[in-house]
Amino acid sequence: MKLSVHDLNSHYGPAHILFDVALEVGEGEVVALLGRNGAGKSTTFRSIVGLVAQRSGRIVFEGKDVSDQPTHTIVSLGLGYVPEERRIFTDLTVDENLEVGRQPVRPNAPHWTREKLFALFPNLAEMRNRPGGRMSGGEQQMLTIARTLMGNPSLVLLDEPSEGLSPKIVEQMVAAILTMKQAGVSIVLSEQNLHFARLICDRAYIIERGRICYSGTMAELDARPDIRDTHLAL
Amino acid sequence: MAFYFVQFLTGLASAASLFLVASGLSIIFGVTRIVNFAHGAFYMLGAYVAFTLTERFSGALGFWAGIVLASLVVAVVGVLVEMVLLRRIYHAPELFQLLATFGLTLMVQDLVVMIWGPNDLLGRRAPGFKGAVEFFGQNIPTYDLFLIALSPIVLGLLWLLFQRTRWGVLVRAATQDRDMVAALGVNQKWLFTSVFALGVFLAALGGALQIPRDAVHHALDLRIIVDVFVVVVIGGLGSIVGAFVAAVLVSELNAFGILIFPKISIILVFLVMAVVLIVRPWGLFGKPEAAARRTPGLTVNPWRPLTSGERLAAWAGLAVAAMLPLVGGNYALTVGSEIAIFVIFAASLHFLMSVGGLASFGHAAYFGLGAYGIAFLAKMAGLPMIVCLLLGPLLGCLGAAIFGFFAVQLSGVYFAMLTLAFAQIVWSVAFQWVAVTGGDNGILGLWPEKWAAGPASFYWLSIGVAALAVAALRIIVFSPFGYALRATRDSLLRSEAIGIDAKRIQWTAFVIAGTVAGVAGALFAYLKGSVFPDSLGISLSVDALVMVLLGGVETVSGAVIGAIVYKMLSIWLVSQTDLSKLVLGGVIVLMVVAFPKGIVGMLETIRNRRRPELPKPAVLKSGIESAE
C-alpha cells in the first residue's frame, strides 16, 4: 500500500469532524474521495498531512507510520498536498512559487523540472515572472499543482482541483492529472463533481458527515444510482 | 547654509543605526508575527559586547573584527532566546508575546549593569575614521560619512538576500503563509530561527556601530526601541525599504526639530507620524493587514454579573479593607492607599484590554496626565482639593481623546506600538519642557487638604474611589455599551455589519479607560505630594499590564486581585533584592509561558473542573491550533 489511514478522528476545538475514517491507496492508483460540501473531504486531507492539530489514528505512508510527524516531515517524505483554497504566494512570482515547492529528487517518484511542468501547463510558461496575485483562478490552480509537483511527490492529495474553473480549464486539468497518473504518481482526489472524477479515477470513497459510507470501483459506483442519489446528489 | 547641510548629514548618519535595528525588527515581524520588544535590548547588548571586544583586540583589524564578532555573539544569544522562549509562544496572543519580550528586556537591563557596571562607557574611535572633513568651515566626522554610506549598502545586501537566494524566497513565502510553506515540506522551525538570528544580528550591529559616536549605557534599549517603533509605524511593519525611508525621515526630523523646537523637538516626529497614520494607517510602504488576531479566546466561560452571594462577599471584602486603620500603622496605610490607587489604574487598563480587546502599552500616559492635571490646578490655579480631584483627571481624558482617536484606527501590535510611542512622547514633553513641568525635578508640594491629610482619611478616600471606579467599570461592562464593545472585540467586521460604529465605540472605551487612569493618577499625586515624569513612563505602563495579566486577562475582576498581589510583591521585592528588574522580568516570562490565565483565571478553571466534565477528545498532537 502507498498510503493507508486507519481510525482517523479529527476535532476543531470542541467540534468532532472526522469519525474513524479509513482509506487505502495502492501504488500508482488514482482514488476519488467524493462528498458534498462540508462532508469532511478537506479535513481528511489536512489531517493526513498534519495540518489539523487535534487528530488521532494511524497514518502509514510507504510503510512508515507518520501519525506523529510534523507537516514538513510528512511532505518531505514524498506526500504532496494541493489545498483547495490554492494558497498561492501572491507576492512571489510564478518561478519563485515553484522554488518554494522544490525538494530533492526521490528514487521512487518521477522527477519534475520547471521545463516539464511548463510543458504540462503551457499557460504558466508565458508568465514566469508574474506575481501570483495577478493570475486568473485557473492559472493559480495550475500553479498550485505545479508547485506541489516541484517536490517530486510519489503521492498527491488533490483537494477539489476542478472547483470554480471554466469547462475549458477543467479539460486541461483532466489532461494534466492523467499525465501525472501515467508518470506513476499516486493520487487521491477530492471531488463533488462525479463526472470529473469518472474521467480520472479507478476507485472511489464516499464521505458524509465525517464518516466513510461507501467504497468501491468507479464502475461499481456507476451501477448504484441509489448510492449516488443518497450521498452525492444535491 | 553649510550649517544646515552638516545638520542634514548628521541626521543621515544617525539614521544608519536606526535603520539597522528597524529593519531587523521588520524582518522578524514579517515571518514570525512577533513584535520583538527585546530588540532594543539586543541593540544595547551589541554595543556592550562590542565595547568589550574592541577593548580586547588591538589594531584596526581588531576593531572591525570586534564589531562583527560582537554582532555574531549577540545573534547566537538571540538564537537561544528564540529556541527556548519564542518557540513556545508563537501561537500565543500578541499581548503575551510583547510582554514576554519586554520581560526579557527588563532582565537584560539588570544583567548588563551586573556585568559592565552602572557607569557610561566610552568606546574606541574607529581606526581609519578618526578625523573630520571640513566643509565650508563646518566639521563633518569621517565616521559619520562611513555610516551614511553603510545604510544603502546594507539595504542593497538585504535586497539581494531576499530576492536572489532560495532562503530569501522561502522567507518571503513564509511571511505570507507559514502553514503553506510547511505543507510544501519546508521546516519552519529553522526558517524562523534563522530569520530571528538575522534580525538580532542587524540590531546588534546597529548597537556596535554606535560605540565610536556615543557612550554605552544601560538605558540605550528603551531609547532606541521607541524610535524604532515610530520608524516601523511610519515606514510600515514588514517593509525593509519602509524602514530605510522612515529611519532617514525620523532622523532628519530629529536633527532639524532641535533647531525649530529646541525644548520639545519630539513634537515634530509626532506630527509626521499622526499625518502618516491618517493617510496610510499601515505605514508608507506597508500593506494593509488582515484582521489581527484577537487577544482573548482561550476560555469559553461566559461573563456574568455577580450573584447575590458574591456581591455580599465583595461588600464584606471592602468592609474588611476599610478596617485597616484600626490595626495598621502609618506605613501600612500609605501602602494600602497606593494599592488602592493601583487597583483603579489596573482596572482601567483591564477594561480597555479585556472588554475592548485593545492592549495599550502606554496606559501610564493617562495616569501621569491626571497627576500633572492635579499639579497644574493646585499649584498654578490654586484650586481647592475637591475641585482638583474632579477636574484633574480631565487632562487624562483629554490626552486619551486625542491619542485614542489615532490609536483606535489601528489594532493588534500596531495599536500596542502606537500607544507606547504616544506615552513616550508625553513623557519626553514632561521631561524636556522644564519651564512648565519642572522636567526631571517634577512639581513638588502637592499635599492634600486637612480633611484628607491624615493617613487614615486618605486611605479611606482611596479605597472609596477605588470601589466606585471598579463598580462603575463593571456596570459599563454589563451595559449595552459594554456589549457593543465586546462585539467589536470579538469581531470588528460582524459588529459593523449589525450597525455598530466600531471605531467610535473603541474610542469611547479608550477615553473612559484614560479618564479612570487619570483619577488614579490624581490620587497618586496627592499621595506622594509630588509629580515626576516617571508617572508617565514605560515601566509604569508595563506594571499595569503585568497586574492585569497576573490577575487574568479573561476574567472580569482579575485586575483587582492582580493589582493587590503585584503591588505587595513588588514592594516586598524591592526591599529584598537589588536585582528587582531581573526577578520581575523572569516572573513575567514565566507567567506568559506557564500561567497565561493569571490568578483569577486559574481559580475559575479549578472551580469549573469540580463540575462533571465532558469526555475529552483523544488528542494525538498537542498544541493550540493556529488562530489565523
Short mmCIF file of N, CA and C in Angstrom, two decimals, chain A residues 11-12 50-51 53-57 67-72 75-76 81 83 87-92 96 99-103 147-148, chain B residues 162-164 166 169-170 172-174 176-189 287 617-625:
data_model
loop_
_atom_site.label_atom_id
_atom_site.label_comp_id
_atom_site.label_asym_id
_atom_site.label_seq_id
_atom_site.Cartn_x
_atom_site.Cartn_y
_atom_site.Cartn_z
N HIS A 11 -10.68 16.84 15.31
CA HIS A 11 -11.52 17.82 16.01
C HIS A 11 -11.05 19.22 15.68
N TYR A 12 -11.99 20.14 15.53
CA TYR A 12 -11.65 21.57 15.56
C TYR A 12 -12.20 22.11 16.87
N GLY A 50 -1.08 16.51 8.56
CA GLY A 50 -0.72 17.06 9.88
C GLY A 50 -1.03 18.51 10.06
N LEU A 51 -1.96 19.06 9.28
CA LEU A 51 -2.31 20.47 9.46
C LEU A 51 -3.45 20.65 10.45
N ALA A 53 -4.40 20.05 14.24
CA ALA A 53 -3.63 19.74 15.45
C ALA A 53 -4.26 18.59 16.24
N GLN A 54 -5.61 18.59 16.32
CA GLN A 54 -6.27 17.58 17.14
C GLN A 54 -6.72 16.43 16.27
N ARG A 55 -5.86 15.45 16.13
CA ARG A 55 -6.26 14.29 15.34
C ARG A 55 -5.70 13.05 16.02
N SER A 56 -6.36 11.92 15.80
CA SER A 56 -5.83 10.67 16.33
C SER A 56 -6.07 9.58 15.30
N GLY A 57 -5.31 8.54 15.38
CA GLY A 57 -5.45 7.46 14.40
C GLY A 57 -4.10 7.08 13.85
N SER A 67 1.92 9.23 11.76
CA SER A 67 0.84 9.86 12.53
C SER A 67 1.33 10.98 13.44
N ASP A 68 2.55 10.84 13.97
CA ASP A 68 3.02 11.84 14.93
C ASP A 68 3.99 12.84 14.32
N GLN A 69 4.18 12.76 13.01
CA GLN A 69 5.20 13.62 12.39
C GLN A 69 4.64 15.02 12.12
N PRO A 70 5.50 16.04 12.18
CA PRO A 70 5.05 17.38 11.77
C PRO A 70 4.86 17.45 10.25
N THR A 71 4.08 18.43 9.83
CA THR A 71 3.71 18.55 8.42
C THR A 71 4.91 18.48 7.48
N HIS A 72 5.95 19.28 7.77
CA HIS A 72 7.04 19.37 6.80
C HIS A 72 7.76 18.03 6.63
N VAL A 75 5.50 15.79 4.38
CA VAL A 75 5.55 16.23 2.99
C VAL A 75 6.91 15.91 2.38
N SER A 76 7.98 16.06 3.16
CA SER A 76 9.28 15.82 2.56
C SER A 76 9.57 14.33 2.39
N TYR A 81 0.66 17.81 -1.18
CA TYR A 81 -0.70 18.25 -0.81
C TYR A 81 -1.02 19.52 -1.60
N PRO A 83 -3.84 22.29 -1.64
CA PRO A 83 -5.02 22.73 -0.89
C PRO A 83 -6.12 23.25 -1.81
N ARG A 87 -3.96 28.88 -2.09
CA ARG A 87 -2.89 29.44 -1.26
C ARG A 87 -1.60 29.67 -2.03
N ILE A 88 -1.74 30.34 -3.15
CA ILE A 88 -0.58 30.82 -3.90
C ILE A 88 0.08 31.92 -3.09
N PHE A 89 1.40 32.00 -3.15
CA PHE A 89 2.08 33.15 -2.53
C PHE A 89 1.93 34.32 -3.49
N THR A 90 1.00 35.22 -3.18
CA THR A 90 0.62 36.23 -4.17
C THR A 90 1.74 37.24 -4.44
N ASP A 91 2.64 37.45 -3.47
CA ASP A 91 3.72 38.42 -3.68
C ASP A 91 4.88 37.82 -4.46
N LEU A 92 4.89 36.49 -4.58
CA LEU A 92 6.00 35.83 -5.26
C LEU A 92 5.64 35.57 -6.72
N GLU A 96 9.21 31.89 -8.45
CA GLU A 96 9.51 31.84 -7.01
C GLU A 96 8.55 30.90 -6.28
N GLU A 99 9.87 27.61 -6.76
CA GLU A 99 11.10 27.42 -5.97
C GLU A 99 10.76 26.99 -4.53
N VAL A 100 9.70 27.58 -3.96
CA VAL A 100 9.32 27.22 -2.59
C VAL A 100 8.99 25.73 -2.51
N GLY A 101 8.39 25.20 -3.60
CA GLY A 101 7.99 23.80 -3.57
C GLY A 101 9.13 22.83 -3.86
N ARG A 102 10.26 23.33 -4.32
CA ARG A 102 11.33 22.45 -4.79
C ARG A 102 11.89 21.59 -3.65
N GLN A 103 12.02 20.28 -3.96
CA GLN A 103 12.58 19.32 -3.00
C GLN A 103 13.56 18.42 -3.76
N ARG A 147 3.46 23.63 -8.26
CA ARG A 147 4.28 23.90 -7.09
C ARG A 147 4.47 22.64 -6.25
N THR A 148 3.36 21.90 -6.06
CA THR A 148 3.47 20.66 -5.27
C THR A 148 4.30 19.62 -6.02
N PHE B 162 17.03 38.68 -0.07
CA PHE B 162 15.61 38.30 -0.11
C PHE B 162 15.12 38.01 -1.52
N GLN B 163 15.75 38.62 -2.53
CA GLN B 163 15.26 38.42 -3.89
C GLN B 163 16.00 37.33 -4.64
N ARG B 164 17.26 37.10 -4.28
CA ARG B 164 18.09 36.28 -5.15
C ARG B 164 18.52 34.94 -4.55
N ARG B 166 17.46 31.21 -2.37
CA ARG B 166 16.34 30.34 -2.02
C ARG B 166 15.84 30.67 -0.62
N VAL B 169 13.57 33.58 -0.77
CA VAL B 169 12.25 33.25 -1.33
C VAL B 169 11.40 32.54 -0.29
N LEU B 170 12.03 31.60 0.45
CA LEU B 170 11.28 30.88 1.48
C LEU B 170 10.79 31.83 2.57
N ARG B 172 10.16 35.03 2.26
CA ARG B 172 9.05 35.85 1.75
C ARG B 172 7.77 35.04 1.66
N ALA B 173 7.91 33.76 1.28
CA ALA B 173 6.72 32.91 1.22
C ALA B 173 6.14 32.73 2.63
N ALA B 174 7.01 32.51 3.62
CA ALA B 174 6.55 32.28 4.98
C ALA B 174 5.91 33.53 5.55
N GLN B 176 4.00 35.38 4.06
CA GLN B 176 2.62 35.42 3.59
C GLN B 176 1.78 34.28 4.14
N ASP B 177 2.32 33.07 4.18
CA ASP B 177 1.52 31.92 4.56
C ASP B 177 2.44 30.83 5.12
N ARG B 178 2.59 30.86 6.47
CA ARG B 178 3.54 29.94 7.10
C ARG B 178 3.14 28.50 6.91
N ASP B 179 1.82 28.21 7.09
CA ASP B 179 1.37 26.82 7.05
C ASP B 179 1.58 26.22 5.66
N MET B 180 1.36 27.03 4.63
CA MET B 180 1.53 26.51 3.28
C MET B 180 2.99 26.17 3.02
N VAL B 181 3.89 26.97 3.57
CA VAL B 181 5.31 26.67 3.40
C VAL B 181 5.64 25.33 4.04
N ALA B 182 5.07 25.07 5.21
CA ALA B 182 5.28 23.77 5.86
C ALA B 182 4.67 22.67 5.02
N ALA B 183 3.50 22.95 4.41
CA ALA B 183 2.82 21.94 3.60
C ALA B 183 3.56 21.67 2.30
N LEU B 184 4.61 22.46 2.02
CA LEU B 184 5.46 22.16 0.87
C LEU B 184 6.77 21.53 1.32
N GLY B 185 6.82 21.11 2.59
CA GLY B 185 7.96 20.32 3.05
C GLY B 185 9.11 21.12 3.62
N VAL B 186 8.87 22.42 3.92
CA VAL B 186 9.96 23.23 4.48
C VAL B 186 9.85 23.25 6.00
N ASN B 187 10.95 23.02 6.69
CA ASN B 187 10.94 23.05 8.14
C ASN B 187 10.91 24.49 8.63
N GLN B 188 9.72 24.90 9.09
CA GLN B 188 9.55 26.29 9.52
C GLN B 188 10.40 26.65 10.70
N LYS B 189 10.60 25.69 11.60
CA LYS B 189 11.31 25.98 12.85
C LYS B 189 12.66 26.63 12.56
N LYS B 287 1.65 47.09 3.98
CA LYS B 287 0.43 46.64 3.31
C LYS B 287 -0.67 46.54 4.35
N PRO B 617 -11.71 14.80 24.04
CA PRO B 617 -11.29 14.07 22.85
C PRO B 617 -9.85 13.61 22.99
N ALA B 618 -9.58 12.43 22.45
CA ALA B 618 -8.20 11.95 22.49
C ALA B 618 -7.36 12.86 21.62
N VAL B 619 -6.35 13.45 22.20
CA VAL B 619 -5.52 14.38 21.45
C VAL B 619 -4.20 13.70 21.12
N LEU B 620 -3.92 13.67 19.84
CA LEU B 620 -2.71 12.97 19.41
C LEU B 620 -1.54 13.93 19.40
N LYS B 621 -1.79 15.09 18.86
CA LYS B 621 -0.72 16.08 18.78
C LYS B 621 -1.18 17.28 19.59
N SER B 622 -0.42 17.65 20.60
CA SER B 622 -0.88 18.76 21.43
C SER B 622 -0.59 20.08 20.74
N GLY B 623 -0.98 21.16 21.39
CA GLY B 623 -0.72 22.47 20.83
C GLY B 623 -2.00 23.13 20.39
N ILE B 624 -1.99 24.46 20.49
CA ILE B 624 -3.17 25.21 20.10
C ILE B 624 -3.15 25.38 18.59
N GLU B 625 -4.30 25.25 17.99
CA GLU B 625 -4.39 25.42 16.55
C GLU B 625 -4.09 26.86 16.20
#
